XYZ file of C-alpha atoms in Angstrom:
662
model
C 95.992 17.247 137.810
C 96.684 13.200 138.194
C 96.576 13.529 142.247
C 96.512 10.060 142.636
C 100.490 10.286 141.867
C 100.743 11.986 144.949
C 100.054 9.146 147.164
C 100.960 6.632 144.871
C 104.406 7.313 144.704
C 105.345 7.026 148.481
C 103.572 3.734 148.239
C 105.592 2.546 145.539
C 108.652 3.274 147.516
C 107.454 1.175 150.494
C 106.758 -1.635 148.046
C 110.226 -1.690 146.415
C 112.001 -1.108 149.747
C 109.717 -3.522 151.423
C 109.758 -6.479 149.036
C 113.441 -5.934 147.549
C 115.346 -3.920 150.287
C 116.983 -6.591 151.779
C 118.837 -7.386 148.737
C 119.954 -3.693 147.971
C 122.971 -1.904 149.321
C 122.408 0.939 151.989
C 122.655 3.341 149.297
C 120.023 2.090 147.045
C 117.713 1.646 149.769
C 118.625 5.197 150.741
C 117.825 6.580 146.863
C 114.645 4.661 146.520
C 113.609 6.027 150.033
C 114.167 9.416 149.015
C 113.051 9.685 145.582
C 109.769 8.582 145.970
C 108.467 10.909 148.823
C 110.570 13.683 147.035
C 108.806 12.859 143.573
C 105.502 13.462 145.533
C 106.629 16.606 146.924
C 107.456 17.751 143.702
C 104.083 16.570 142.163
C 102.318 18.315 145.003
C 104.132 21.631 144.078
C 103.111 21.036 140.687
C 99.455 20.668 141.290
C 99.673 23.822 143.575
C 100.705 25.865 140.755
C 97.929 24.406 138.558
C 95.517 24.936 141.049
C 96.615 28.738 141.159
C 95.200 28.922 137.609
C 91.785 27.448 138.405
C 88.740 29.381 138.244
C 86.470 30.079 141.701
C 83.797 27.605 140.163
C 86.388 24.806 139.488
C 87.073 24.341 143.047
C 86.923 22.281 144.861
C 88.925 20.046 142.187
C 87.568 16.268 142.271
C 89.079 13.372 140.521
C 86.967 10.202 140.621
C 88.804 7.167 139.592
C 86.054 4.424 139.604
C 83.361 2.674 142.286
C 84.891 1.349 145.023
C 81.944 0.199 147.355
C 78.551 -0.251 146.248
C 75.732 -1.954 148.668
C 72.325 -1.354 148.145
C 71.777 2.299 147.937
C 75.184 3.206 149.507
C 78.035 3.804 147.163
C 81.468 5.367 147.472
C 83.995 5.868 144.977
C 87.684 6.178 145.039
C 88.053 9.948 144.926
C 90.402 12.378 145.341
C 89.235 16.150 146.737
C 91.738 19.190 146.176
C 90.890 22.494 147.573
C 92.561 25.079 149.782
C 92.319 22.935 152.589
C 93.693 19.293 151.465
C 96.327 21.447 149.314
C 97.377 22.895 152.277
C 97.921 19.487 154.059
C 99.277 17.974 151.124
C 102.185 20.420 150.982
C 102.942 20.376 154.423
C 102.809 16.606 154.791
C 105.290 15.809 151.299
C 107.389 18.987 152.331
C 107.979 18.459 155.924
C 107.751 14.580 155.616
C 110.688 14.534 153.041
C 112.749 16.441 155.077
C 112.448 14.253 158.048
C 113.227 11.410 155.272
C 116.501 13.234 154.674
C 117.122 13.588 158.119
C 116.996 9.820 158.752
C 119.479 9.155 156.564
C 122.226 10.390 158.719
C 120.009 9.474 161.511
C 119.550 5.898 160.936
C 122.988 4.842 159.229
C 123.920 2.594 161.745
C 120.647 1.087 162.701
C 119.649 -2.334 161.799
C 116.822 -2.900 159.622
C 117.518 0.379 157.566
C 115.419 -0.875 154.897
C 112.479 -1.759 156.354
C 112.749 1.534 158.130
C 112.589 3.780 155.129
C 109.699 1.268 153.699
C 107.488 2.077 156.841
C 108.206 5.654 156.771
C 106.967 5.775 153.209
C 103.837 3.564 153.893
C 103.300 6.098 156.534
C 103.218 8.808 153.524
C 101.257 6.770 151.488
C 98.181 6.865 154.213
C 98.357 10.223 155.376
C 98.489 11.520 151.655
C 95.368 9.629 151.243
C 93.367 10.726 154.664
C 93.878 14.519 153.474
C 93.278 14.086 149.509
C 90.212 11.730 150.127
C 86.582 12.983 148.735
C 84.542 10.845 151.357
C 84.809 10.022 154.626
C 85.215 6.237 153.805
C 88.418 6.804 152.091
C 89.598 9.005 154.504
C 88.826 6.219 157.328
C 91.122 4.119 155.234
C 94.101 6.563 155.486
C 92.948 7.226 159.242
C 93.407 3.868 159.832
C 96.274 3.354 157.377
C 98.251 5.823 160.023
C 97.351 3.934 162.723
C 98.848 0.836 161.519
C 102.204 2.280 160.121
C 102.255 4.363 163.638
C 102.546 0.956 165.449
C 105.221 -0.548 162.878
C 107.468 2.583 163.406
C 106.953 3.312 167.309
C 107.551 -0.425 167.663
C 110.332 -0.711 164.949
C 113.159 -1.424 168.247
C 110.786 -4.666 168.695
C 113.508 -6.173 170.585
C 112.876 -3.580 173.260
C 109.876 -4.580 175.307
C 109.143 -1.007 175.988
C 109.273 -0.258 172.286
C 106.921 -3.360 171.426
C 104.596 -1.971 174.043
C 104.662 1.366 173.243
C 103.463 0.341 169.671
C 100.885 -1.547 170.752
C 99.436 0.974 173.497
C 99.215 3.541 170.349
C 97.580 0.744 168.161
C 94.393 -0.057 170.959
C 93.886 3.630 172.211
C 93.627 4.868 168.593
C 91.338 2.030 168.043
C 89.132 3.112 170.989
C 88.668 6.944 169.104
C 88.717 5.185 165.856
C 85.409 3.228 167.016
C 83.520 6.718 167.720
C 84.835 7.863 164.463
C 83.540 4.506 162.871
C 79.837 4.842 164.624
C 79.613 8.526 163.041
C 80.073 7.224 159.375
C 77.252 4.596 160.412
C 74.890 7.499 161.242
C 75.839 9.351 158.434
C 75.022 6.856 155.887
C 71.718 6.350 158.010
C 70.465 9.819 157.848
C 71.980 11.143 154.780
C 72.904 8.240 152.803
C 76.343 8.991 151.487
C 79.667 9.535 152.800
C 80.831 11.923 149.661
C 82.034 15.578 151.604
C 80.024 17.677 149.658
C 76.865 15.773 149.629
C 76.939 15.494 153.192
C 77.910 18.978 153.917
C 75.164 20.326 151.362
C 72.311 17.774 153.027
C 73.689 18.808 156.936
C 73.388 22.496 155.494
C 70.246 21.845 154.294
C 68.439 20.636 157.332
C 66.141 22.893 159.435
C 67.781 24.293 162.679
C 65.848 22.602 165.118
C 66.517 19.407 163.228
C 70.281 19.609 163.901
C 70.212 19.692 167.903
C 70.249 15.815 168.461
C 71.645 14.436 164.939
C 74.414 16.863 164.318
C 75.515 17.192 168.003
C 75.903 13.225 168.069
C 77.711 13.259 165.094
C 79.845 15.964 166.097
C 80.658 14.096 169.588
C 81.478 11.101 167.854
C 83.926 12.521 165.447
C 85.502 14.219 168.431
C 85.902 10.933 169.875
C 88.075 10.005 166.736
C 89.644 13.171 167.002
C 90.785 12.983 170.545
C 92.089 9.377 169.544
C 94.316 10.329 166.872
C 95.264 14.189 167.994
C 96.174 13.001 171.556
C 93.635 14.653 173.227
C 92.064 14.277 176.738
C 91.030 11.537 177.611
C 92.968 9.523 174.720
C 96.529 11.282 174.852
C 97.906 8.400 176.939
C 99.594 6.740 173.927
C 101.740 9.906 172.511
C 104.108 10.288 175.489
C 105.338 6.556 175.060
C 105.609 6.667 171.209
C 108.927 8.262 172.266
C 110.039 5.018 172.300
C 110.557 4.675 168.294
C 113.538 6.533 166.781
C 113.784 9.930 166.672
C 112.799 10.733 163.004
C 109.734 8.721 164.007
C 108.795 11.299 166.698
C 109.033 14.063 164.438
C 107.294 12.646 161.770
C 104.218 11.487 164.121
C 104.439 14.679 166.422
C 104.726 17.203 163.892
C 102.929 17.238 160.198
C 101.336 13.916 160.050
C 99.272 11.575 162.290
C 98.434 13.769 165.207
C 97.476 16.873 162.906
C 94.890 14.396 161.324
C 92.385 15.099 164.307
C 92.753 18.544 163.918
C 92.080 18.212 159.992
C 89.088 16.110 160.242
C 87.389 18.686 162.511
C 88.050 21.346 160.289
C 86.736 19.236 157.261
C 83.556 18.337 159.011
C 83.497 22.111 159.710
C 79.360 22.406 158.189
C 78.549 19.552 160.682
C 80.358 21.412 163.804
C 78.941 24.898 162.727
C 75.540 23.276 162.937
C 76.192 21.612 166.106
C 77.187 24.213 168.723
C 77.068 21.677 171.937
C 79.535 19.438 170.254
C 81.714 22.676 169.087
C 81.425 23.914 172.601
C 82.569 20.611 174.037
C 85.830 20.863 171.213
C 86.794 23.537 172.721
C 86.546 22.786 176.547
C 88.562 19.802 175.716
C 91.378 21.626 173.841
C 91.702 24.058 176.424
C 91.854 21.421 179.205
C 94.376 19.455 177.220
C 96.603 22.770 176.373
C 97.099 23.487 180.107
C 96.806 19.687 181.335
C 99.676 18.596 178.853
C 101.837 21.683 179.709
C 101.706 21.170 183.501
C 103.042 17.969 182.855
C 106.056 18.934 180.555
C 107.448 21.622 183.333
C 108.709 19.063 185.010
C 109.696 16.051 182.788
C 113.582 15.073 182.084
C 113.873 13.285 179.126
C 114.421 15.816 176.326
C 111.781 13.937 173.970
C 109.080 13.444 176.362
C 109.320 17.515 177.186
C 108.784 17.655 173.566
C 105.944 15.081 173.595
C 103.963 16.651 176.090
C 104.484 20.182 174.179
C 103.161 18.588 171.192
C 99.825 17.386 173.314
C 99.324 21.032 174.614
C 100.035 22.680 171.215
C 97.331 20.319 169.437
C 95.241 21.563 172.415
C 95.590 24.949 171.449
C 94.394 23.785 167.601
C 91.541 21.606 168.792
C 90.557 24.786 171.185
C 90.587 27.372 167.847
C 88.447 25.033 165.968
C 85.972 24.341 169.125
C 85.918 28.410 168.917
C 84.835 28.131 165.137
C 88.171 29.619 164.391
C 89.158 27.069 161.805
C 91.824 28.978 160.002
C 93.493 30.035 163.148
C 93.858 26.224 164.020
C 95.006 25.230 160.788
C 97.539 28.376 160.949
C 99.296 27.160 163.936
C 99.100 23.163 162.488
C 101.243 24.689 160.040
C 103.667 26.688 161.767
C 103.420 23.684 164.438
C 104.689 21.621 161.602
C 107.944 23.666 161.334
C 109.007 24.577 164.541
C 108.167 20.867 165.899
C 109.776 18.908 163.314
C 112.682 21.184 163.951
C 112.804 20.546 167.705
C 112.485 16.578 167.555
C 114.941 16.605 164.578
C 117.557 19.036 166.820
C 116.898 16.955 169.874
C 117.549 13.885 167.725
C 120.938 15.600 166.831
C 121.639 16.421 170.107
C 121.023 12.620 171.294
C 123.043 11.576 168.372
C 126.117 13.851 169.646
C 125.817 12.101 173.072
C 126.085 8.527 171.795
C 121.945 7.939 172.796
C 121.728 10.002 176.031
C 118.128 11.349 176.371
C 118.320 12.843 179.815
C 118.604 16.327 180.336
C 120.201 16.238 183.714
C 123.053 14.666 181.938
C 123.613 17.626 179.295
C 124.690 21.105 179.347
C 127.166 23.345 177.804
C 126.237 21.669 174.353
C 126.503 25.007 172.493
C 130.076 24.939 172.300
C 130.405 21.549 170.873
C 127.247 21.412 168.597
C 126.636 24.708 167.439
C 124.816 23.953 164.147
C 121.969 22.151 166.021
C 122.058 24.639 169.000
C 121.444 27.801 166.849
C 118.696 25.877 164.977
C 117.302 24.748 167.967
C 117.332 28.252 169.587
C 115.179 29.469 166.574
C 112.632 26.275 167.389
C 112.235 27.339 170.874
C 112.025 31.348 170.223
C 108.782 29.926 167.798
C 107.093 27.718 170.049
C 107.250 30.645 173.105
C 105.765 33.087 170.497
C 108.194 35.847 170.497
C 108.033 38.186 167.508
C 108.340 38.136 164.907
C 108.977 34.120 164.514
C 106.413 32.168 163.369
C 104.517 30.667 166.412
C 103.977 34.396 167.607
C 101.473 34.884 164.952
C 99.642 31.665 164.830
C 99.180 31.317 168.679
C 98.364 35.383 169.154
C 95.610 34.512 166.281
C 94.225 31.415 168.447
C 94.321 33.298 171.670
C 92.745 36.324 170.399
C 89.871 34.422 168.622
C 89.192 32.259 171.642
C 88.193 35.374 173.419
C 87.062 37.595 170.247
C 84.929 34.798 168.786
C 81.147 34.303 168.891
C 81.940 30.787 170.629
C 84.795 32.254 172.370
C 85.182 33.401 176.144
C 87.761 35.065 178.359
C 88.194 31.755 180.296
C 89.145 30.082 177.060
C 91.612 32.840 176.383
C 92.864 32.851 180.026
C 93.528 29.239 180.227
C 95.145 29.756 176.671
C 97.566 32.718 178.046
C 98.460 30.618 181.151
C 99.590 27.726 178.920
C 101.184 29.940 177.034
C 103.407 31.163 179.948
C 104.291 27.496 180.587
C 104.979 26.732 177.043
C 107.306 29.226 177.308
C 108.543 28.281 180.689
C 109.304 24.606 179.578
C 110.729 25.135 176.544
C 113.363 27.497 178.122
C 114.226 24.982 180.780
C 115.231 22.774 178.148
C 117.092 25.016 176.182
C 119.216 26.158 179.263
C 119.700 22.243 180.678
C 120.528 21.144 177.155
C 123.015 23.899 176.108
C 124.217 26.191 179.073
C 126.358 25.562 182.022
C 128.891 22.718 182.549
C 128.465 19.368 181.271
C 126.833 16.852 183.444
C 127.009 13.742 181.491
C 129.406 11.126 181.567
C 132.646 11.463 179.317
C 131.614 9.973 175.714
C 132.984 6.719 174.649
C 133.136 4.773 171.915
C 130.612 2.414 171.146
C 130.058 -0.125 168.553
C 127.374 0.154 165.729
C 124.200 -0.611 167.261
C 122.063 -3.717 166.767
C 118.329 -3.733 166.255
C 116.532 -2.698 169.389
C 119.073 0.139 170.256
C 118.907 3.908 169.530
C 122.988 4.445 170.222
C 124.860 5.852 167.647
C 128.472 4.678 166.868
C 130.726 7.840 167.569
C 133.947 9.067 168.435
C 135.792 9.759 171.438
C 133.985 13.498 171.866
C 130.766 15.260 171.389
C 130.215 15.842 167.885
C 127.934 17.613 165.282
C 125.705 15.894 163.295
C 126.616 15.335 159.939
C 125.197 17.873 156.965
C 123.008 15.315 155.629
C 120.952 16.027 159.311
C 121.965 19.555 159.818
C 120.632 20.855 156.230
C 117.017 19.796 157.179
C 117.798 21.806 160.559
C 118.292 24.906 158.803
C 115.784 24.744 156.260
C 113.336 23.901 158.963
C 114.944 27.205 161.236
C 114.191 29.679 158.126
C 110.308 28.132 157.737
C 109.718 28.462 161.745
C 111.223 32.118 161.623
C 109.400 33.348 158.436
C 106.796 30.827 157.910
C 104.086 32.790 159.975
C 104.436 35.827 157.744
C 101.844 34.862 155.685
C 99.176 35.082 158.251
C 100.290 38.629 159.472
C 97.482 39.944 161.098
C 95.560 43.275 159.970
C 95.680 44.492 163.506
C 99.798 44.726 162.957
C 99.946 46.303 159.716
C 99.365 42.930 157.405
C 96.396 41.286 155.323
C 96.248 37.722 156.816
C 96.518 36.030 153.370
C 96.570 32.785 155.214
C 93.221 33.351 156.477
C 91.668 34.798 152.857
C 93.279 31.851 151.143
C 90.921 29.297 153.152
C 88.088 31.491 153.802
C 86.297 29.634 150.796
C 86.562 26.313 152.697
C 84.809 27.571 155.674
C 82.757 29.670 154.097
C 80.732 27.464 151.591
C 78.255 25.775 153.800
C 77.711 28.893 156.214
C 73.783 30.347 156.412
C 72.767 33.450 157.876
C 71.850 31.811 161.223
C 75.699 30.031 161.585
C 79.223 30.794 162.360
C 79.335 34.580 161.345
C 82.177 34.642 158.489
C 83.555 37.905 160.387
C 83.915 38.839 164.224
C 80.858 41.170 165.180
C 81.435 44.852 165.025
C 79.863 44.924 168.837
C 82.258 42.612 169.975
C 83.432 43.469 173.494
C 86.611 41.564 173.541
C 89.775 43.920 174.153
C 91.664 44.933 171.064
C 93.959 42.512 169.139
C 96.928 44.636 170.043
C 95.764 44.488 173.833
C 95.471 40.415 173.898
C 98.907 40.242 171.898
C 100.599 42.250 174.318
C 99.210 40.034 177.148
C 100.131 36.891 175.357
C 103.462 38.063 175.043
C 104.319 38.949 178.392
C 102.849 36.063 179.441
C 105.483 34.281 177.274
C 108.483 36.711 178.263
C 107.788 36.098 182.096
C 108.097 32.063 181.421
C 111.454 32.696 179.622
C 112.378 35.078 182.555
C 111.379 32.179 184.915
C 113.076 29.340 183.181
C 116.328 31.699 183.052
C 116.259 32.110 186.667
C 115.892 28.669 187.688
C 118.026 27.054 185.490
C 120.321 29.470 184.473
C 121.018 32.109 187.270
C 120.151 30.256 190.561
C 120.396 26.828 189.394
C 119.980 25.535 193.156
C 116.513 27.013 193.560
C 114.736 24.149 191.091
C 115.824 21.582 193.990
C 114.300 23.698 197.075
C 111.357 24.239 195.236
C 111.040 20.424 194.514
C 111.629 19.993 198.160
C 108.997 22.301 199.259
C 106.422 21.578 196.617
C 107.205 17.841 197.030
C 103.627 16.452 196.493
C 102.856 18.435 193.609
C 105.855 17.902 191.965
C 105.807 14.212 192.377
C 101.832 14.249 191.338
C 103.297 16.292 187.794
C 106.553 13.925 187.523
C 104.315 10.760 187.368
C 101.708 12.430 185.154
C 98.965 12.838 187.426
C 98.982 9.006 187.582
C 96.940 8.739 185.051
C 98.505 5.647 183.461
C 98.243 4.179 186.974
C 94.441 4.889 187.248
C 94.277 3.708 183.371
C 95.623 0.589 184.741
C 93.474 0.111 187.553
C 90.270 1.028 186.024
C 90.538 -0.678 182.492
C 93.455 -2.535 181.927
C 93.454 -4.557 184.898
C 89.584 -5.572 184.982
C 90.062 -6.222 181.295
C 93.126 -8.755 181.546
C 91.850 -10.374 184.654
C 88.227 -10.593 183.019
C 89.494 -12.090 179.878
C 92.151 -14.570 182.016
C 89.582 -15.638 184.436
C 86.117 -15.685 182.829
C 87.053 -15.407 179.012
C 89.799 -17.930 179.058
C 89.163 -20.273 181.877
C 85.287 -20.264 182.230
C 83.970 -19.615 178.376
C 87.101 -21.035 176.461
C 88.297 -23.664 178.498
C 85.366 -24.435 180.536
C 82.226 -24.315 178.143
C 84.050 -24.287 174.994
C 86.720 -26.448 175.528
C 84.617 -28.565 177.804
C 81.555 -29.015 175.622
C 84.049 -30.868 173.041
C 86.329 -32.674 175.343
C 83.044 -34.064 177.142
C 81.505 -35.045 174.177
C 84.719 -36.845 173.220
C 84.860 -38.512 176.335
C 81.415 -39.879 175.756
C 82.004 -41.056 172.360
C 84.642 -42.905 173.530
C 82.977 -44.533 176.278
C 80.090 -45.370 174.210
C 82.612 -46.934 171.760
C 84.302 -48.941 174.578
C 80.686 -50.437 174.987
C 79.560 -51.376 171.816
C 82.897 -52.421 170.572
C 82.523 -55.581 173.201
C 80.157 -56.619 170.859
C 82.519 -57.686 168.346
C 84.041 -60.226 170.606
C 84.549 -63.062 167.595
C 82.453 -65.863 169.106
C 79.990 -67.319 167.167
C 77.753 -68.411 169.772
C 77.872 -64.777 171.044
C 76.677 -63.646 167.638
C 73.904 -66.301 167.270
C 72.791 -65.284 170.894
C 72.177 -61.626 169.653
C 70.904 -62.682 166.659
C 68.221 -64.545 168.207
C 67.935 -61.800 171.474
C 67.351 -59.525 168.075
C 64.640 -62.053 166.618
C 62.793 -62.119 169.747
C 62.746 -58.551 170.374
C 61.557 -57.686 166.866
C 58.458 -60.772 167.241
C 57.568 -59.337 170.643
C 57.462 -55.663 169.237
C 54.938 -57.187 166.545
C 52.819 -59.655 168.745
C 52.536 -55.966 170.888
C 51.217 -54.214 167.825
C 48.771 -56.931 167.025
C 47.408 -57.102 170.534
C 47.119 -53.285 171.404
């Protein structure tokens, strides 16, 4: 199948544009930036067709390309692993990633560093594809770290803007905290299993006696969760993701939709054989996901920046995916990952189209009435808004419904998880329709559009005419394709309760049933489950979404005076939400300031300047003082030299006499 071509093609594009792009014309840079990820997408589809013809005994398909690392008894190969899960991720990353690349041609047309942008985007795809196709944890970790590096470069693309540079550094540092936990988990796997190959690790973990899994696999699972919290922006390591909005809008779509932030969810699903045998770790996963979904949704209800609303929406939706994994409904989590890739990429790209139309404006309070000026953007974003709200029959309805049902009915679920999930669904519908009404309805509240010069590096304002205008076709075509996927992409998971056969779950079933034994997670829900029927839970979740839509309509369309009155009445709660629960300030006080002050006052002034530099400087001073004394002996006076010789001879004679009489 030559799986190595899928990640290698974007890497080739990154190298060519990165090394030679400065000399190329913009058209050549565009051709290279699109051709290589486009070829990777086509090759992934070719692999998918070949995969469909493989017998069940040939899955997973593993390609080893030689020994990569060997240390004593430990060895790691450069190998690629293809099963239903990795194939799904490869298709999502290449497909949605390529559409974002196409959109970027129009969005970044007037930006400085055009070749550098496409080089970074291609590099990001290379590392993400390496992550999802790796056949061992070590190669996965290379992709894991690589997407962190590429995200740092992309978030800080406007490096002349201090806020963008700081956001890139923040993302890099916070992700290193999570990566530390991931790395310790890998050390424990090597210590106890002697390998990092997925097949070998999962086989040995499944062979452990049940009483032996309580400590070891629980610790490994919790450490893997730390890594996932960093990469997938879960509590408490989510703080980098809202600031990542400082990057260009296509970067926000790439990071928030189909690639980097889903890496943690994919890693948990891939490691299901470990988590299935560590119920404590699995419960912690569910709690983290549930809390994150609710926490981020509450913040999203009061944000004014259109991209930040979507950022907190991403955090909340990732919480849904992690919750699904925490109740051992891995297929449901991956299902939502797929549909979320469609509608969240569409939401970000449509938001970018709005920003493009307004010459760089992102504050929703300065928008309004745009549906008449940018109808293509309006209709495509409308599809995504209804999809993320979970309205039938759009894609988000099916995946969110599956998660909510499993969060109650799963052996690891509870009504509490379901209740929080439903309330989060209500908030999701509310803040998304708040965004929709503020952006596209009512009167335009912004300043009259004026002509801007083509922007310089560090700015994200686009050259525009004297009026609000629709985006070019190269930006609208990806929106239309994603709108179709957002509408119908969830039909592949049509549940049996609604007359479907849930092809998506059946497709992934071999992955998640491979290492399950009789005392672990049941492959299906027990017949004696006391959960309400799926139809009843679906109606409740849909009702919550409709209630959220109705509240958004009332506050931001029908009675636009009410939000100001509510804000005045509940000023304390509103201010707390607007300031994101002051978590950034708390982290700055608890961690950032002590580390900075400690580094400055202890590590620099005491250890570096005082101890290290002081020791070196004092040694130099002592050598200089001794030299000053000794050099006086070199006076050039013969009588002085004779005196020193006589004195030395007398000292030798005295020493020998002393030895003789002793």
